[in-house]
Amino acid sequence: DIVMTQTPLSSPVTLGQPASISCRSSESLVHSDGNTYLSWLQQRPGQPPRLLIYKISTRFSGVPDRFSGSGAGTDFTLKISRVEAEDVGVYYCMQATQFPRTFGQGTKVEIK
Amino acid sequence: QVQLQQWGAGLLKPSETLSLTCAVYGGSFTNYYWSWLRQPPGKGLEWIGEINHSGSTNYNPSLKSRVTISLDTSKNQFSLKLSSVTAADTAVYYCARGFSHWGQGTLVTVSS
């Protein structure tokens, strides 16, 4: 299985300030079709996960542009340009390049 | 707008079979993979498996011997069965369309 490792596991952030989460995979996530199936999901307290970004950097419908994704191969980053109160929750990276699909441990974003 | 609504028994005894169903409203059943995932209380996400509109399945090897995912295209529903459950199977179970649209989650507790 591909192991997804996120850092940090907790990120206290001041409102209006940026936040960044890293995700590293144990193997390259480049698929044989040339795509890299790395996604980011947000899970607010008590809610199901919500897809934010797929294929490294494509924002899903309705996702604010303060969220951005970058990276390649085995190293990926999610950035929030200016954290808002509604961004509080746990963020997961996820790979869908290989079976089984696997997730990072999650990074808890909270307001200082 | 696609909506997923799931239901099933929330309390099971060890060795029983978990059974959940997810109904899809407002979208086509074709051209997508329909997934089941779970999240133990206070922990991260685990992918259980998926099925496409033609009935082709992929399962997590860690659960494969106990899992069956099926679909009923006439009802726009898909289902999860997990046999021989133990306390380790206690989790919130989610259905999803790929990873972009999620059901509300069902807490399944296994206890004698």
Short mmCIF file of C-alpha atoms in Angstrom, two decimals:
data_model
loop_
_atom_site.label_atom_id
_atom_site.label_comp_id
_atom_site.label_asym_id
_atom_site.label_seq_id
_atom_site.Cartn_x
_atom_site.Cartn_y
_atom_site.Cartn_z
CA ASP A 1 0.00 0.00 0.00
CA ILE A 2 1.12 3.58 -0.61
CA VAL A 3 1.70 5.33 2.70
CA MET A 4 0.68 8.99 2.86
CA THR A 5 2.44 11.09 5.51
CA GLN A 6 1.20 14.56 6.43
CA THR A 7 2.99 17.30 8.32
CA PRO A 8 2.21 18.97 10.59
CA LEU A 9 -0.51 16.99 12.36
CA SER A 10 -1.75 20.15 14.04
CA SER A 11 -1.66 23.72 12.75
CA PRO A 12 -2.80 26.60 14.95
CA VAL A 13 -3.31 29.61 12.69
CA THR A 14 -4.26 33.25 13.19
CA LEU A 15 -7.31 34.38 11.27
CA GLY A 16 -6.28 36.02 8.01
CA GLN A 17 -2.87 34.39 8.01
CA PRO A 18 -1.72 31.64 5.62
CA ALA A 19 -1.54 27.95 6.40
CA SER A 20 0.35 25.18 4.67
CA ILE A 21 0.10 21.39 4.91
CA SER A 22 2.58 18.95 3.41
CA CYS A 23 1.89 15.44 2.19
CA ARG A 24 4.48 12.92 1.15
CA SER A 25 3.75 9.58 -0.50
CA SER A 26 5.89 6.45 -0.13
CA GLU A 27 5.85 5.99 -3.92
CA SER A 28 5.40 8.22 -6.92
CA LEU A 29 1.75 9.05 -7.54
CA VAL A 30 2.19 9.44 -11.29
CA HIS A 31 -0.27 7.06 -12.94
CA SER A 32 0.50 5.18 -16.14
CA ASP A 33 -1.98 7.51 -17.87
CA GLY A 34 0.24 10.47 -16.99
CA ASN A 35 -2.06 11.95 -14.36
CA THR A 36 -1.24 12.29 -10.68
CA TYR A 37 -4.24 11.37 -8.58
CA LEU A 38 -3.53 13.33 -5.40
CA SER A 39 -6.50 14.95 -3.73
CA TRP A 40 -7.14 17.06 -0.65
CA LEU A 41 -10.26 16.79 1.46
CA GLN A 42 -11.55 18.91 4.32
CA GLN A 43 -13.59 17.51 7.18
CA ARG A 44 -15.35 19.99 9.41
CA PRO A 45 -16.40 18.77 12.86
CA GLY A 46 -19.36 16.40 12.68
CA GLN A 47 -19.53 16.45 8.90
CA PRO A 48 -18.54 14.10 6.08
CA PRO A 49 -15.37 14.92 4.18
CA ARG A 50 -15.54 17.46 1.39
CA LEU A 51 -13.39 17.35 -1.73
CA LEU A 52 -11.30 20.49 -2.12
CA ILE A 53 -8.67 19.68 -4.74
CA TYR A 54 -8.01 16.82 -7.13
CA LYS A 55 -5.17 15.94 -9.48
CA ILE A 56 -2.74 17.97 -7.34
CA SER A 57 -4.08 21.44 -8.09
CA THR A 58 -7.58 21.47 -9.59
CA ARG A 59 -10.12 23.05 -7.28
CA PHE A 60 -13.44 21.21 -7.06
CA SER A 61 -16.63 23.08 -7.85
CA GLY A 62 -17.46 25.79 -5.30
CA VAL A 63 -14.11 25.68 -3.49
CA PRO A 64 -12.81 29.18 -2.68
CA ASP A 65 -9.68 30.25 -4.49
CA ARG A 66 -7.84 30.80 -1.21
CA PHE A 67 -7.23 27.03 -1.36
CA SER A 68 -4.45 25.90 -3.68
CA GLY A 69 -2.55 22.71 -4.27
CA SER A 70 0.88 22.07 -5.69
CA GLY A 71 3.56 19.43 -5.95
CA ALA A 72 4.69 16.52 -8.04
CA GLY A 73 5.82 12.92 -7.76
CA THR A 74 5.86 12.22 -4.04
CA ASP A 75 5.69 15.67 -2.44
CA PHE A 76 2.56 17.80 -2.30
CA THR A 77 1.31 20.89 -0.51
CA LEU A 78 -2.05 22.41 0.33
CA LYS A 79 -2.03 26.13 1.01
CA ILE A 80 -4.73 28.35 2.45
CA SER A 81 -3.82 31.91 1.56
CA ARG A 82 -5.83 33.57 4.34
CA VAL A 83 -7.45 31.33 6.93
CA GLU A 84 -11.08 32.03 7.76
CA ALA A 85 -13.08 30.73 10.70
CA GLU A 86 -14.97 28.26 8.47
CA ASP A 87 -11.67 26.59 7.52
CA VAL A 88 -11.37 24.96 10.94
CA GLY A 89 -11.29 21.18 10.59
CA VAL A 90 -9.13 18.25 9.61
CA TYR A 91 -7.49 18.11 6.20
CA TYR A 92 -6.56 14.86 4.50
CA CYS A 93 -4.46 14.13 1.47
CA MET A 94 -5.46 11.06 -0.49
CA GLN A 95 -4.05 9.09 -3.39
CA ALA A 96 -6.14 7.38 -6.05
CA THR A 97 -3.26 6.31 -8.28
CA GLN A 98 -3.03 2.81 -6.88
CA PHE A 99 -5.30 0.37 -5.09
CA PRO A 100 -6.05 0.46 -2.27
CA ARG A 101 -6.79 4.17 -2.09
CA THR A 102 -5.02 5.57 0.97
CA PHE A 103 -5.19 8.69 3.11
CA GLY A 104 -2.81 10.72 5.19
CA GLN A 105 -3.33 10.80 8.95
CA GLY A 106 -5.02 14.18 8.81
CA THR A 107 -3.92 17.68 9.83
CA LYS A 108 -6.04 19.58 12.31
CA VAL A 109 -6.34 23.28 11.48
CA GLU A 110 -7.50 25.41 14.38
CA ILE A 111 -7.61 29.09 15.17
CA LYS A 112 -5.09 30.47 17.67
CA GLN B 1 -27.42 18.26 -7.81
CA VAL B 2 -26.25 14.84 -6.72
CA GLN B 3 -27.27 13.73 -3.24
CA LEU B 4 -26.45 10.47 -1.47
CA GLN B 5 -28.62 9.16 1.34
CA GLN B 6 -27.53 6.11 3.30
CA TRP B 7 -29.10 3.87 5.88
CA GLY B 8 -28.59 0.62 7.75
CA ALA B 9 -28.39 -0.99 11.17
CA GLY B 10 -26.36 1.01 13.67
CA LEU B 11 -25.78 -1.63 16.36
CA LEU B 12 -24.42 -5.08 15.69
CA LYS B 13 -23.14 -7.98 17.75
CA PRO B 14 -19.77 -9.58 17.04
CA SER B 15 -19.90 -12.09 14.16
CA GLU B 16 -22.95 -10.45 12.58
CA THR B 17 -23.02 -8.94 9.09
CA LEU B 18 -23.01 -5.19 8.58
CA SER B 19 -25.40 -4.08 5.85
CA LEU B 20 -25.69 -0.53 4.52
CA THR B 21 -27.43 0.93 1.47
CA CYS B 22 -26.86 4.23 -0.31
CA ALA B 23 -29.40 5.85 -2.62
CA VAL B 24 -28.32 8.29 -5.30
CA TYR B 25 -30.57 11.20 -6.19
CA GLY B 26 -30.21 13.75 -8.93
CA GLY B 27 -27.47 12.17 -10.99
CA SER B 28 -26.58 9.44 -13.41
CA PHE B 29 -25.32 6.10 -12.19
CA THR B 30 -23.09 5.62 -15.19
CA ASN B 31 -19.50 6.77 -15.68
CA TYR B 32 -18.70 6.90 -11.98
CA TYR B 33 -17.24 4.73 -9.28
CA TRP B 34 -19.39 4.40 -6.17
CA SER B 35 -17.38 4.04 -3.00
CA TRP B 36 -17.62 2.99 0.62
CA LEU B 37 -15.27 4.36 3.26
CA ARG B 38 -15.16 4.31 7.02
CA GLN B 39 -13.77 6.33 9.90
CA PRO B 40 -13.31 4.87 13.40
CA PRO B 41 -14.25 7.33 16.16
CA GLY B 42 -11.59 10.02 16.45
CA LYS B 43 -9.46 8.48 13.70
CA GLY B 44 -8.73 8.87 10.00
CA LEU B 45 -10.36 7.66 6.81
CA GLU B 46 -10.14 4.15 5.37
CA TRP B 47 -11.21 3.20 1.87
CA ILE B 48 -13.26 0.00 1.82
CA GLY B 49 -13.95 -0.43 -1.87
CA GLU B 50 -15.84 0.69 -4.94
CA ILE B 51 -18.14 -0.43 -7.73
CA ASN B 52 -18.88 1.03 -11.13
CA HIS B 53 -22.12 1.09 -13.10
CA SER B 54 -21.35 -2.22 -14.78
CA GLY B 55 -20.72 -3.96 -11.48
CA SER B 56 -16.93 -4.08 -11.58
CA THR B 57 -15.52 -3.91 -8.05
CA ASN B 58 -12.26 -3.09 -6.30
CA TYR B 59 -11.76 -3.84 -2.62
CA ASN B 60 -9.23 -2.99 0.04
CA PRO B 61 -7.16 -6.17 0.49
CA SER B 62 -7.33 -5.71 4.27
CA LEU B 63 -11.10 -6.26 4.14
CA LYS B 64 -11.56 -8.13 0.87
CA SER B 65 -12.39 -11.51 2.41
CA ARG B 66 -15.34 -10.00 4.29
CA VAL B 67 -16.64 -7.29 1.94
CA THR B 68 -19.25 -7.32 -0.80
CA ILE B 69 -20.31 -4.19 -2.66
CA SER B 70 -23.26 -4.47 -5.00
CA LEU B 71 -25.56 -2.18 -6.92
CA ASP B 72 -29.16 -1.99 -8.05
CA THR B 73 -29.26 0.31 -11.05
CA SER B 74 -33.06 0.11 -11.25
CA LYS B 75 -33.24 1.83 -7.87
CA ASN B 76 -30.07 3.96 -8.19
CA GLN B 77 -28.74 2.30 -5.06
CA PHE B 78 -25.57 0.55 -4.03
CA SER B 79 -24.88 -1.50 -0.94
CA LEU B 80 -22.16 -2.66 1.42
CA LYS B 81 -22.01 -5.93 3.30
CA LEU B 82 -19.23 -6.66 5.78
CA SER B 83 -19.35 -10.07 7.39
CA SER B 84 -18.07 -11.37 10.73
CA VAL B 85 -17.80 -7.94 12.31
CA THR B 86 -15.80 -7.28 15.47
CA ALA B 87 -15.34 -4.25 17.70
CA ALA B 88 -12.58 -3.12 15.35
CA ASP B 89 -15.25 -2.51 12.70
CA THR B 90 -16.93 0.16 14.83
CA ALA B 91 -16.84 3.31 12.70
CA VAL B 92 -18.80 5.90 10.80
CA TYR B 93 -19.39 4.44 7.36
CA TYR B 94 -19.72 6.73 4.35
CA CYS B 95 -20.91 6.14 0.83
CA ALA B 96 -19.55 8.42 -1.86
CA ARG B 97 -19.52 9.07 -5.57
CA GLY B 98 -15.83 8.82 -6.23
CA PHE B 99 -14.65 11.21 -3.55
CA SER B 100 -16.59 14.27 -4.67
CA HIS B 101 -20.03 13.62 -3.22
CA TRP B 102 -20.62 11.97 0.14
CA GLY B 103 -23.46 10.53 2.14
CA GLN B 104 -24.16 11.82 5.61
CA GLY B 105 -22.46 8.87 7.32
CA THR B 106 -23.82 6.05 9.49
CA LEU B 107 -22.32 5.19 12.86
CA VAL B 108 -22.07 1.43 13.19
CA THR B 109 -21.22 0.12 16.64
CA VAL B 110 -20.22 -3.49 17.23
CA SER B 111 -20.74 -4.56 20.81
CA SER B 112 -21.88 -7.64 22.64
#
